[in-house]
Amino acid sequence: MLIVKKFGGTSVADKDRIYNVAERCLKDYREGNDVVVVLSAMGKMTDVLIEQAHEIHPNPPKRELDMLLVTGEQTSVALMGMAFDKLGVPSISLNAFQVAMHTTSVYGAARIKRIDTERIRHELSAKKIVIVTGFQGINKYDDFTTLGRGGSDTTAVALAAALHADKCEIFTDVDGVYTADPRIVPKARKLKEISYDEMLDLATLGAGVLHNRSVEMAKKYGVELVVRSSLNDSEGTIVKEVGRVERMLVSGVAADKNATRISVIGLEDRPGVAFRLFDMIAKANINVDMILQSIGREDKKDISFTVDEDSADAAEELLEKNREVLKAERISVKKNVAKVSVVGAGMMSNPGVAAKMFECLYNAGINIRMISTSEIRVTVLIDEEDCDRAVKAAHEGFGLED
Ligand code: ASP
Ligand code: MG
């Protein structure tokens, strides 16, 4: 069997943890499997490096920032190689260059295009454990790129797909995917399995356990994922194709406090206005999430939308600068809002989930500011101070607790 095992930052935070990871990999290796290990940077290393960069430059050149960040993962794979050597096991550490992990050119947000598997296969056939840096790639200029925060999960899935691995395990500091964040809802339950689509929504909407692009890629290439703890032997959660998962009405509640609402008030009520607005925002590379347009009144309308907190200032600046062009009366920005979502594949065939969600929030006295839905999801935008209460209310209302 070929097994790809990915370990996150906390799983390799210090010497003992590194040996713990090595032992876990050894178990599979000794059973005769080929083992590829993907590692994140140790502990909070990536944050530390970003801080360091900002001490030198308030807005560091993106190429140089990536050049710096890739050292984090390079440190962990090298140390892991040393640990294996100490344990008397042949292994080799490889960075994105040595593997040849080709990505698009955008520094800080590159996407994996193609992975050469020749070197890895060669090392595996020499019976070595192959340790690969997560989160990084190389672009057509032969420069290092990074995949965005949390991107090591995506490296692991891409490798599993490219190598046609039999198993892809994502080890983290939690036991698996929960019906809600156990820090907010102590009665949250661990899911045995979940579909790609549900996981993708949960990951995108703030569940935090998996990089959302890793789930996208797993779905595309049919890589079954196991999310489990690096600290115990509990079974974890399997992420796989929907038909093979028991369809729960609602599988989980996710919250994202990192949202900002921007309202463009007093726009002209005629064709092309929304296009002009969102085209401008798209060209500035700002991702928009929920969108709400008010009913026109006296030839005027308002459009509100949400963006991530980190792009809020850029969006506000852009709109203020173009307020005349857009013929808007005023721009209003509200930062302390949160998105709370319920996700479940069973919604597709069961009406009334949205109503139930609204009832839960009403009973908790929480006001809804925006709503968006998909086939398998209901999301509401609420005040940030209501967020934890909303998650608890929805979790209880949908009967998800233990
Ligand atoms: N070290 C990187 C980060 O902290 C990548 C990862 O951990 O997945 O974002
Ligand atoms: Mg992560």
CSV table of N, CA and C in Angstrom, one decimal, residues 103-255:
chain,number,residue,atom,x,y,z
A,103,THR,N,3.4,24.9,-9.7
A,103,THR,CA,2.2,25.6,-9.4
A,103,THR,C,2.0,26.8,-10.3
A,104,THR,N,0.9,27.5,-10.2
A,104,THR,CA,0.7,28.8,-10.9
A,104,THR,C,1.7,29.8,-10.3
A,105,SER,N,1.7,31.0,-10.9
A,105,SER,CA,2.8,31.9,-10.5
A,105,SER,C,2.5,32.8,-9.3
A,106,VAL,N,1.2,32.9,-8.9
A,106,VAL,CA,0.8,33.9,-7.9
A,106,VAL,C,1.5,33.5,-6.5
A,107,TYR,N,2.4,34.4,-6.1
A,107,TYR,CA,3.0,34.2,-4.8
A,107,TYR,C,1.9,34.3,-3.7
A,108,GLY,N,2.0,33.4,-2.7
A,108,GLY,CA,1.1,33.5,-1.6
A,108,GLY,C,-0.2,32.9,-1.8
A,109,ALA,N,-0.6,32.6,-3.0
A,109,ALA,CA,-1.9,32.0,-3.3
A,109,ALA,C,-1.8,31.1,-4.6
A,110,ALA,N,-0.7,30.4,-4.7
A,110,ALA,CA,-0.5,29.6,-5.9
A,110,ALA,C,-1.3,28.3,-5.8
A,111,ARG,N,-1.6,27.8,-7.0
A,111,ARG,CA,-2.4,26.5,-7.1
A,111,ARG,C,-1.5,25.5,-7.8
A,112,ILE,N,-1.6,24.2,-7.2
A,112,ILE,CA,-0.8,23.2,-7.8
A,112,ILE,C,-1.3,22.8,-9.2
A,113,LYS,N,-0.4,22.7,-10.1
A,113,LYS,CA,-0.7,22.4,-11.5
A,113,LYS,C,-0.4,20.9,-11.8
A,114,ARG,N,0.8,20.5,-11.4
A,114,ARG,CA,1.3,19.2,-11.8
A,114,ARG,C,2.5,18.9,-10.8
A,115,ILE,N,2.5,17.6,-10.5
A,115,ILE,CA,3.6,17.1,-9.6
A,115,ILE,C,4.4,16.0,-10.4
A,116,ASP,N,5.7,16.2,-10.4
A,116,ASP,CA,6.5,15.1,-11.0
A,116,ASP,C,6.6,14.0,-9.9
A,117,THR,N,6.4,12.8,-10.3
A,117,THR,CA,6.4,11.8,-9.2
A,117,THR,C,7.7,10.9,-9.3
A,118,GLU,N,8.5,11.2,-10.4
A,118,GLU,CA,9.6,10.3,-10.6
A,118,GLU,C,10.6,10.2,-9.5
A,119,ARG,N,10.9,11.4,-8.9
A,119,ARG,CA,11.9,11.3,-7.8
A,119,ARG,C,11.3,10.6,-6.6
A,120,ILE,N,10.1,10.9,-6.3
A,120,ILE,CA,9.5,10.3,-5.1
A,120,ILE,C,9.4,8.7,-5.3
A,121,ARG,N,9.0,8.3,-6.5
A,121,ARG,CA,8.9,6.9,-6.8
A,121,ARG,C,10.2,6.2,-6.7
A,122,HIS,N,11.2,6.9,-7.2
A,122,HIS,CA,12.6,6.4,-7.2
A,122,HIS,C,13.0,6.2,-5.7
A,123,GLU,N,12.8,7.2,-4.9
A,123,GLU,CA,13.2,7.0,-3.5
A,123,GLU,C,12.3,6.0,-2.7
A,124,LEU,N,11.1,5.9,-3.1
A,124,LEU,CA,10.2,4.8,-2.5
A,124,LEU,C,10.7,3.4,-2.8
A,125,SER,N,11.1,3.3,-4.1
A,125,SER,CA,11.6,2.0,-4.5
A,125,SER,C,12.9,1.6,-3.9
A,126,ALA,N,13.6,2.6,-3.4
A,126,ALA,CA,14.8,2.3,-2.6
A,126,ALA,C,14.5,2.1,-1.1
A,127,LYS,N,13.2,1.9,-0.9
A,127,LYS,CA,12.7,1.6,0.5
A,127,LYS,C,12.9,2.8,1.5
A,128,LYS,N,12.9,4.0,1.0
A,128,LYS,CA,13.0,5.1,1.9
A,128,LYS,C,11.6,5.7,2.2
A,129,ILE,N,11.5,6.2,3.4
A,129,ILE,CA,10.3,7.0,3.7
A,129,ILE,C,10.6,8.4,3.1
A,130,VAL,N,9.6,8.9,2.3
A,130,VAL,CA,9.9,10.2,1.7
A,130,VAL,C,9.1,11.3,2.4
A,131,ILE,N,9.9,12.3,2.8
A,131,ILE,CA,9.3,13.4,3.6
A,131,ILE,C,9.3,14.6,2.8
A,132,VAL,N,8.1,15.2,2.5
A,132,VAL,CA,7.9,16.3,1.6
A,132,VAL,C,7.4,17.5,2.3
A,133,THR,N,7.9,18.7,1.9
A,133,THR,CA,7.5,20.0,2.5
A,133,THR,C,6.0,20.2,2.0
A,134,GLY,N,5.1,20.5,2.9
A,134,GLY,CA,3.8,21.0,2.5
A,134,GLY,C,3.8,22.4,2.1
A,135,PHE,N,2.7,22.9,1.6
A,135,PHE,CA,2.4,24.4,1.5
A,135,PHE,C,3.2,25.1,0.4
A,136,GLN,N,4.3,24.5,-0.2
A,136,GLN,CA,5.1,25.2,-1.1
A,136,GLN,C,5.1,24.5,-2.5
A,137,GLY,N,5.5,25.3,-3.5
A,137,GLY,CA,5.6,24.9,-4.8
A,137,GLY,C,6.7,25.7,-5.6
A,138,ILE,N,6.8,25.4,-6.9
A,138,ILE,CA,7.7,26.2,-7.7
A,138,ILE,C,6.9,26.7,-8.9
A,139,ASN,N,7.2,27.9,-9.4
A,139,ASN,CA,6.4,28.4,-10.5
A,139,ASN,C,7.3,28.4,-11.8
A,140,LYS,N,6.8,28.9,-12.9
A,140,LYS,CA,7.5,28.8,-14.2
A,140,LYS,C,8.8,29.7,-14.2
A,141,TYR,N,8.9,30.5,-13.2
A,141,TYR,CA,10.2,31.3,-13.1
A,141,TYR,C,11.2,30.6,-12.3
A,142,ASP,N,10.9,29.4,-11.9
A,142,ASP,CA,11.8,28.6,-10.9
A,142,ASP,C,11.9,29.3,-9.6
A,143,ASP,N,10.8,29.9,-9.2
A,143,ASP,CA,10.8,30.5,-7.8
A,143,ASP,C,9.9,29.8,-6.9
A,144,PHE,N,10.1,29.9,-5.6
A,144,PHE,CA,9.2,29.2,-4.7
A,144,PHE,C,7.9,30.0,-4.6
A,145,THR,N,6.8,29.3,-4.5
A,145,THR,CA,5.5,29.9,-4.2
A,145,THR,C,4.9,29.2,-3.0
A,146,THR,N,3.9,29.8,-2.4
A,146,THR,CA,3.2,29.1,-1.3
A,146,THR,C,1.7,29.0,-1.7
A,147,LEU,N,1.0,28.1,-1.1
A,147,LEU,CA,-0.4,27.8,-1.5
A,147,LEU,C,-1.5,28.5,-0.7
A,148,GLY,N,-1.1,29.4,0.2
A,148,GLY,CA,-2.1,30.1,1.1
A,148,GLY,C,-2.1,29.3,2.4
A,149,ARG,N,-2.4,30.1,3.5
A,149,ARG,CA,-2.4,29.5,4.8
A,149,ARG,C,-3.1,28.2,4.9
A,150,GLY,N,-2.5,27.3,5.6
A,150,GLY,CA,-3.2,25.9,5.7
A,150,GLY,C,-3.0,25.1,4.5
A,151,GLY,N,-2.2,25.5,3.6
A,151,GLY,CA,-2.1,24.8,2.3
A,151,GLY,C,-1.4,23.4,2.3
A,152,SER,N,-0.8,23.0,3.4
A,152,SER,CA,-0.2,21.7,3.4
A,152,SER,C,-1.1,20.6,3.2
A,153,ASP,N,-2.4,20.7,3.6
A,153,ASP,CA,-3.4,19.7,3.4
A,153,ASP,C,-3.5,19.5,1.9
A,154,THR,N,-3.5,20.6,1.1
A,154,THR,CA,-3.6,20.5,-0.3
A,154,THR,C,-2.4,19.8,-0.9
A,155,THR,N,-1.3,20.1,-0.4
A,155,THR,CA,-0.1,19.4,-0.9
A,155,THR,C,-0.3,17.9,-0.7
A,156,ALA,N,-0.8,17.5,0.4
A,156,ALA,CA,-0.9,16.0,0.7
A,156,ALA,C,-1.9,15.4,-0.2
A,157,VAL,N,-3.0,16.0,-0.4
A,157,VAL,CA,-4.1,15.5,-1.3
A,157,VAL,C,-3.5,15.4,-2.8
A,158,ALA,N,-2.8,16.5,-3.2
A,158,ALA,CA,-2.3,16.5,-4.5
A,158,ALA,C,-1.3,15.4,-4.7
A,159,LEU,N,-0.5,15.1,-3.7
A,159,LEU,CA,0.5,14.0,-3.8
A,159,LEU,C,-0.2,12.7,-3.8
A,160,ALA,N,-1.2,12.5,-3.0
A,160,ALA,CA,-2.0,11.3,-3.0
A,160,ALA,C,-2.6,11.0,-4.3
A,161,ALA,N,-3.1,12.1,-5.0
A,161,ALA,CA,-3.7,11.9,-6.3
A,161,ALA,C,-2.7,11.6,-7.3
A,162,ALA,N,-1.6,12.3,-7.3
A,162,ALA,CA,-0.5,12.1,-8.3
A,162,ALA,C,0.1,10.7,-8.2
A,163,LEU,N,0.2,10.2,-7.0
A,163,LEU,CA,0.9,8.9,-6.7
A,163,LEU,C,-0.1,7.8,-6.7
A,164,HIS,N,-1.4,8.1,-6.9
A,164,HIS,CA,-2.5,7.1,-6.8
A,164,HIS,C,-2.4,6.4,-5.5
A,165,ALA,N,-2.2,7.1,-4.4
A,165,ALA,CA,-2.1,6.5,-3.1
A,165,ALA,C,-3.3,5.7,-2.7
A,166,ASP,N,-3.1,4.7,-1.9
A,166,ASP,CA,-4.2,3.9,-1.4
A,166,ASP,C,-4.9,4.6,-0.2
A,167,LYS,N,-4.2,5.5,0.5
A,167,LYS,CA,-4.7,6.1,1.7
A,167,LYS,C,-4.1,7.5,1.8
A,168,CYS,N,-4.9,8.5,2.2
A,168,CYS,CA,-4.4,9.8,2.5
A,168,CYS,C,-4.9,10.2,3.9
A,169,GLU,N,-4.0,10.3,4.9
A,169,GLU,CA,-4.4,10.6,6.2
A,169,GLU,C,-3.9,12.0,6.6
A,170,ILE,N,-4.9,12.8,7.1
A,170,ILE,CA,-4.5,14.2,7.5
A,170,ILE,C,-4.5,14.2,9.1
A,171,PHE,N,-3.4,14.3,9.6
A,171,PHE,CA,-3.3,14.3,11.1
A,171,PHE,C,-3.2,15.7,11.6
A,172,THR,N,-4.0,15.9,12.7
A,172,THR,CA,-4.1,17.2,13.2
A,172,THR,C,-4.2,17.2,14.7
A,173,ASP,N,-4.5,18.3,15.3
A,173,ASP,CA,-4.6,18.3,16.8
A,173,ASP,C,-6.0,18.1,17.3
A,174,VAL,N,-7.0,17.8,16.4
A,174,VAL,CA,-8.3,17.4,16.9
A,174,VAL,C,-8.6,16.0,16.4
A,175,ASP,N,-9.6,15.4,17.0
A,175,ASP,CA,-9.9,14.0,16.7
A,175,ASP,C,-10.6,13.7,15.3
A,176,GLY,N,-11.0,14.8,14.7
A,176,GLY,CA,-11.7,14.6,13.4
A,176,GLY,C,-12.6,15.8,13.2
A,177,VAL,N,-13.6,15.6,12.3
A,177,VAL,CA,-14.5,16.7,12.0
A,177,VAL,C,-15.7,16.6,13.0
A,178,TYR,N,-16.0,17.7,13.6
A,178,TYR,CA,-17.1,17.7,14.6
A,178,TYR,C,-18.4,18.4,14.0
A,179,THR,N,-19.5,18.1,14.7
A,179,THR,CA,-20.7,18.7,14.3
A,179,THR,C,-20.7,20.2,14.5
A,180,ALA,N,-19.8,20.7,15.4
A,180,ALA,CA,-19.6,22.1,15.6
A,180,ALA,C,-18.2,22.2,16.4
A,181,ASP,N,-17.7,23.4,16.5
A,181,ASP,CA,-16.4,23.6,17.2
A,181,ASP,C,-16.6,23.2,18.7
A,182,PRO,N,-16.0,22.2,19.2
A,182,PRO,CA,-16.2,21.7,20.6
A,182,PRO,C,-15.8,22.8,21.6
A,183,ARG,N,-15.1,23.8,21.2
A,183,ARG,CA,-14.8,24.9,22.1
A,183,ARG,C,-16.0,25.7,22.4
A,184,ILE,N,-16.8,25.8,21.3
A,184,ILE,CA,-18.1,26.6,21.5
A,184,ILE,C,-19.2,25.7,22.0
A,185,VAL,N,-19.3,24.5,21.4
A,185,VAL,CA,-20.4,23.6,21.8
A,185,VAL,C,-19.8,22.3,22.4
A,186,PRO,N,-19.7,22.3,23.7
A,186,PRO,CA,-19.0,21.1,24.4
A,186,PRO,C,-19.7,19.8,24.0
A,187,LYS,N,-21.0,19.8,23.6
A,187,LYS,CA,-21.7,18.6,23.3
A,187,LYS,C,-21.5,18.2,21.8
A,188,ALA,N,-20.7,18.9,21.1
A,188,ALA,CA,-20.5,18.5,19.7
A,188,ALA,C,-20.0,17.1,19.5
A,189,ARG,N,-20.4,16.5,18.5
A,189,ARG,CA,-20.1,15.1,18.2
A,189,ARG,C,-19.1,14.9,17.1
A,190,LYS,N,-18.3,13.9,17.2
A,190,LYS,CA,-17.4,13.7,16.0
A,190,LYS,C,-18.1,12.9,15.0
A,191,LEU,N,-18.0,13.3,13.7
A,191,LEU,CA,-18.6,12.6,12.6
A,191,LEU,C,-17.8,11.4,12.2
A,192,LYS,N,-18.4,10.3,11.9
A,192,LYS,CA,-17.7,9.1,11.4
A,192,LYS,C,-17.3,9.4,10.0
A,193,GLU,N,-18.2,9.9,9.2
A,193,GLU,CA,-17.9,10.2,7.8
A,193,GLU,C,-18.7,11.5,7.3
A,194,ILE,N,-18.2,12.0,6.3
A,194,ILE,CA,-18.9,13.2,5.7
A,194,ILE,C,-18.6,13.3,4.2
A,195,SER,N,-19.5,13.8,3.4
A,195,SER,CA,-19.3,13.9,2.0
A,195,SER,C,-18.3,15.0,1.6
A,196,TYR,N,-17.7,14.9,0.5
A,196,TYR,CA,-16.8,16.0,0.0
A,196,TYR,C,-17.5,17.4,0.0
A,197,ASP,N,-18.8,17.4,-0.5
A,197,ASP,CA,-19.5,18.7,-0.6
A,197,ASP,C,-19.7,19.3,0.7
A,198,GLU,N,-20.2,18.5,1.7
A,198,GLU,CA,-20.4,19.0,3.0
A,198,GLU,C,-19.1,19.5,3.6
A,199,MET,N,-18.1,18.7,3.5
A,199,MET,CA,-16.8,19.1,4.0
A,199,MET,C,-16.3,20.4,3.4
A,200,LEU,N,-16.5,20.5,2.1
A,200,LEU,CA,-16.0,21.7,1.4
A,200,LEU,C,-16.7,22.9,2.0
A,201,ASP,N,-18.0,22.8,2.2
A,201,ASP,CA,-18.8,23.9,2.7
A,201,ASP,C,-18.3,24.2,4.1
A,202,LEU,N,-18.2,23.2,4.9
A,202,LEU,CA,-17.7,23.4,6.3
A,202,LEU,C,-16.3,24.0,6.4
A,203,ALA,N,-15.4,23.5,5.5
A,203,ALA,CA,-14.1,24.1,5.5
A,203,ALA,C,-14.1,25.5,5.0
A,204,THR,N,-14.9,25.8,4.0
A,204,THR,CA,-14.9,27.2,3.5
A,204,THR,C,-15.6,28.1,4.5
A,205,LEU,N,-16.6,27.6,5.2
A,205,LEU,CA,-17.4,28.4,6.1
A,205,LEU,C,-16.8,28.5,7.5
A,206,GLY,N,-15.6,28.0,7.7
A,206,GLY,CA,-14.9,28.3,9.0
A,206,GLY,C,-14.7,27.1,9.9
A,207,ALA,N,-14.9,25.9,9.4
A,207,ALA,CA,-14.6,24.7,10.3
A,207,ALA,C,-13.2,24.6,10.7
A,208,GLY,N,-12.3,25.1,9.8
A,208,GLY,CA,-10.9,25.2,10.2
A,208,GLY,C,-10.1,23.9,10.2
A,209,VAL,N,-10.7,22.7,10.1
A,209,VAL,CA,-9.9,21.5,10.1
A,209,VAL,C,-9.1,21.2,8.8
A,210,LEU,N,-9.7,21.5,7.7
A,210,LEU,CA,-9.1,21.2,6.4
A,210,LEU,C,-9.0,22.5,5.5
A,211,HIS,N,-8.0,22.6,4.8
A,211,HIS,CA,-7.8,23.6,3.8
A,211,HIS,C,-8.9,23.4,2.7
A,212,ASN,N,-9.7,24.4,2.4
A,212,ASN,CA,-10.9,24.0,1.5
A,212,ASN,C,-10.4,23.5,0.1
A,213,ARG,N,-9.3,24.0,-0.4
A,213,ARG,CA,-8.9,23.5,-1.7
A,213,ARG,C,-8.4,22.0,-1.7
A,214,SER,N,-8.0,21.6,-0.5
A,214,SER,CA,-7.6,20.2,-0.4
A,214,SER,C,-8.9,19.3,-0.6
A,215,VAL,N,-10.0,19.8,-0.1
A,215,VAL,CA,-11.2,19.0,-0.2
A,215,VAL,C,-11.7,19.0,-1.7
A,216,GLU,N,-11.6,20.2,-2.3
A,216,GLU,CA,-12.0,20.4,-3.7
A,216,GLU,C,-11.2,19.4,-4.5
A,217,MET,N,-9.9,19.3,-4.2
A,217,MET,CA,-9.0,18.4,-5.0
A,217,MET,C,-9.3,17.0,-4.7
A,218,ALA,N,-9.6,16.7,-3.5
A,218,ALA,CA,-9.9,15.3,-3.1
A,218,ALA,C,-11.1,14.8,-3.8
A,219,LYS,N,-12.1,15.7,-3.9
A,219,LYS,CA,-13.3,15.4,-4.6
A,219,LYS,C,-13.0,15.1,-6.1
A,220,LYS,N,-12.3,16.1,-6.7
A,220,LYS,CA,-12.0,16.0,-8.1
A,220,LYS,C,-11.3,14.7,-8.5
A,221,TYR,N,-10.4,14.3,-7.7
A,221,TYR,CA,-9.6,13.1,-8.0
A,221,TYR,C,-10.0,11.8,-7.2
A,222,GLY,N,-11.1,12.0,-6.5
A,222,GLY,CA,-11.7,10.8,-5.7
A,222,GLY,C,-10.7,10.3,-4.7
A,223,VAL,N,-10.0,11.2,-4.1
A,223,VAL,CA,-9.1,10.7,-3.0
A,223,VAL,C,-9.9,10.7,-1.7
A,224,GLU,N,-10.0,9.5,-1.1
A,224,GLU,CA,-10.7,9.4,0.2
A,224,GLU,C,-9.7,9.9,1.3
A,225,LEU,N,-10.3,10.8,2.1
A,225,LEU,CA,-9.4,11.4,3.2
A,225,LEU,C,-9.8,10.9,4.6
A,226,VAL,N,-8.8,10.7,5.4
A,226,VAL,CA,-9.1,10.5,6.8
A,226,VAL,C,-8.5,11.6,7.6
A,227,VAL,N,-9.4,12.3,8.4
A,227,VAL,CA,-8.9,13.4,9.3
A,227,VAL,C,-8.8,12.8,10.7
A,228,ARG,N,-7.7,12.8,11.3
A,228,ARG,CA,-7.5,12.2,12.6
A,228,ARG,C,-6.5,12.8,13.5
A,229,SER,N,-6.4,12.5,14.7
A,229,SER,CA,-5.5,13.1,15.7
A,229,SER,C,-4.1,12.5,15.6
A,230,SER,N,-3.1,13.3,15.7
A,230,SER,CA,-1.7,12.7,15.7
A,230,SER,C,-1.4,12.3,17.1
A,231,LEU,N,-2.3,12.6,18.1
A,231,LEU,CA,-1.9,12.4,19.5
A,231,LEU,C,-2.5,11.1,20.1
A,232,ASN,N,-3.6,10.6,19.4
A,232,ASN,CA,-4.1,9.3,19.9
A,232,ASN,C,-4.5,8.5,18.7
A,233,ASP,N,-5.1,7.3,19.0
A,233,ASP,CA,-5.4,6.3,17.9
A,233,ASP,C,-6.8,6.3,17.5
A,234,SER,N,-7.6,7.3,18.0
A,234,SER,CA,-9.0,7.3,17.6
A,234,SER,C,-9.2,7.4,16.1
A,235,GLU,N,-10.4,6.9,15.7
A,235,GLU,CA,-10.5,6.6,14.3
A,235,GLU,C,-10.6,7.8,13.3
A,236,GLY,N,-11.0,9.0,13.8
A,236,GLY,CA,-11.1,10.1,13.0
A,236,GLY,C,-12.4,10.2,12.1
A,237,THR,N,-12.4,11.0,11.1
A,237,THR,CA,-13.5,11.2,10.2
A,237,THR,C,-13.1,10.9,8.8
A,238,ILE,N,-13.9,10.2,8.1
A,238,ILE,CA,-13.6,9.9,6.7
A,238,ILE,C,-14.4,10.8,5.8
A,239,VAL,N,-13.6,11.4,4.8
A,239,VAL,CA,-14.3,12.3,3.9
A,239,VAL,C,-14.3,11.6,2.6
A,240,LYS,N,-15.5,11.4,2.0
A,240,LYS,CA,-15.6,10.6,0.8
A,240,LYS,C,-16.9,11.0,0.0
A,241,GLU,N,-17.1,10.3,-1.1
A,241,GLU,CA,-18.2,10.6,-2.0
A,241,GLU,C,-19.6,10.5,-1.4
A,242,VAL,N,-20.4,11.4,-1.8
A,242,VAL,CA,-21.7,11.6,-1.1
A,242,VAL,C,-22.6,10.3,-1.1
A,243,GLY,N,-22.7,9.6,-2.2
A,243,GLY,CA,-23.6,8.4,-2.2
A,243,GLY,C,-23.3,7.4,-1.2
A,244,ARG,N,-22.0,7.4,-0.8
A,244,ARG,CA,-21.6,6.4,0.1
A,244,ARG,C,-21.7,6.8,1.6
A,245,VAL,N,-22.2,8.0,1.8
A,245,VAL,CA,-22.3,8.6,3.1
A,245,VAL,C,-23.7,8.6,3.5
A,246,GLU,N,-24.0,8.2,4.7
A,246,GLU,CA,-25.4,8.2,5.2
A,246,GLU,C,-25.8,9.7,5.2
A,247,ARG,N,-26.9,10.0,4.6
A,247,ARG,CA,-27.3,11.4,4.5
A,247,ARG,C,-28.0,12.0,5.7
A,248,MET,N,-27.3,12.8,6.4
A,248,MET,CA,-27.9,13.4,7.6
A,248,MET,C,-28.6,14.7,7.1
A,249,LEU,N,-29.6,15.1,7.8
A,249,LEU,CA,-30.3,16.3,7.4
A,249,LEU,C,-29.3,17.4,7.5
A,250,VAL,N,-28.7,17.5,8.7
A,250,VAL,CA,-27.7,18.5,8.9
A,250,VAL,C,-26.4,17.8,9.5
A,251,SER,N,-25.3,18.0,8.9
A,251,SER,CA,-24.1,17.4,9.4
A,251,SER,C,-23.3,18.2,10.4
A,252,GLY,N,-23.4,19.5,10.2
A,252,GLY,CA,-22.6,20.4,11.1
A,252,GLY,C,-23.0,21.8,11.0
A,253,VAL,N,-22.5,22.5,12.0
A,253,VAL,CA,-22.7,24.0,12.1
A,253,VAL,C,-21.3,24.6,12.1
A,254,ALA,N,-21.1,25.6,11.2
A,254,ALA,CA,-19.8,26.2,11.1
A,254,ALA,C,-20.0,27.7,11.3
A,255,ALA,N,-18.9,28.4,11.9
A,255,ALA,CA,-19.0,29.8,12.1
A,255,ALA,C,-17.8,30.5,11.6
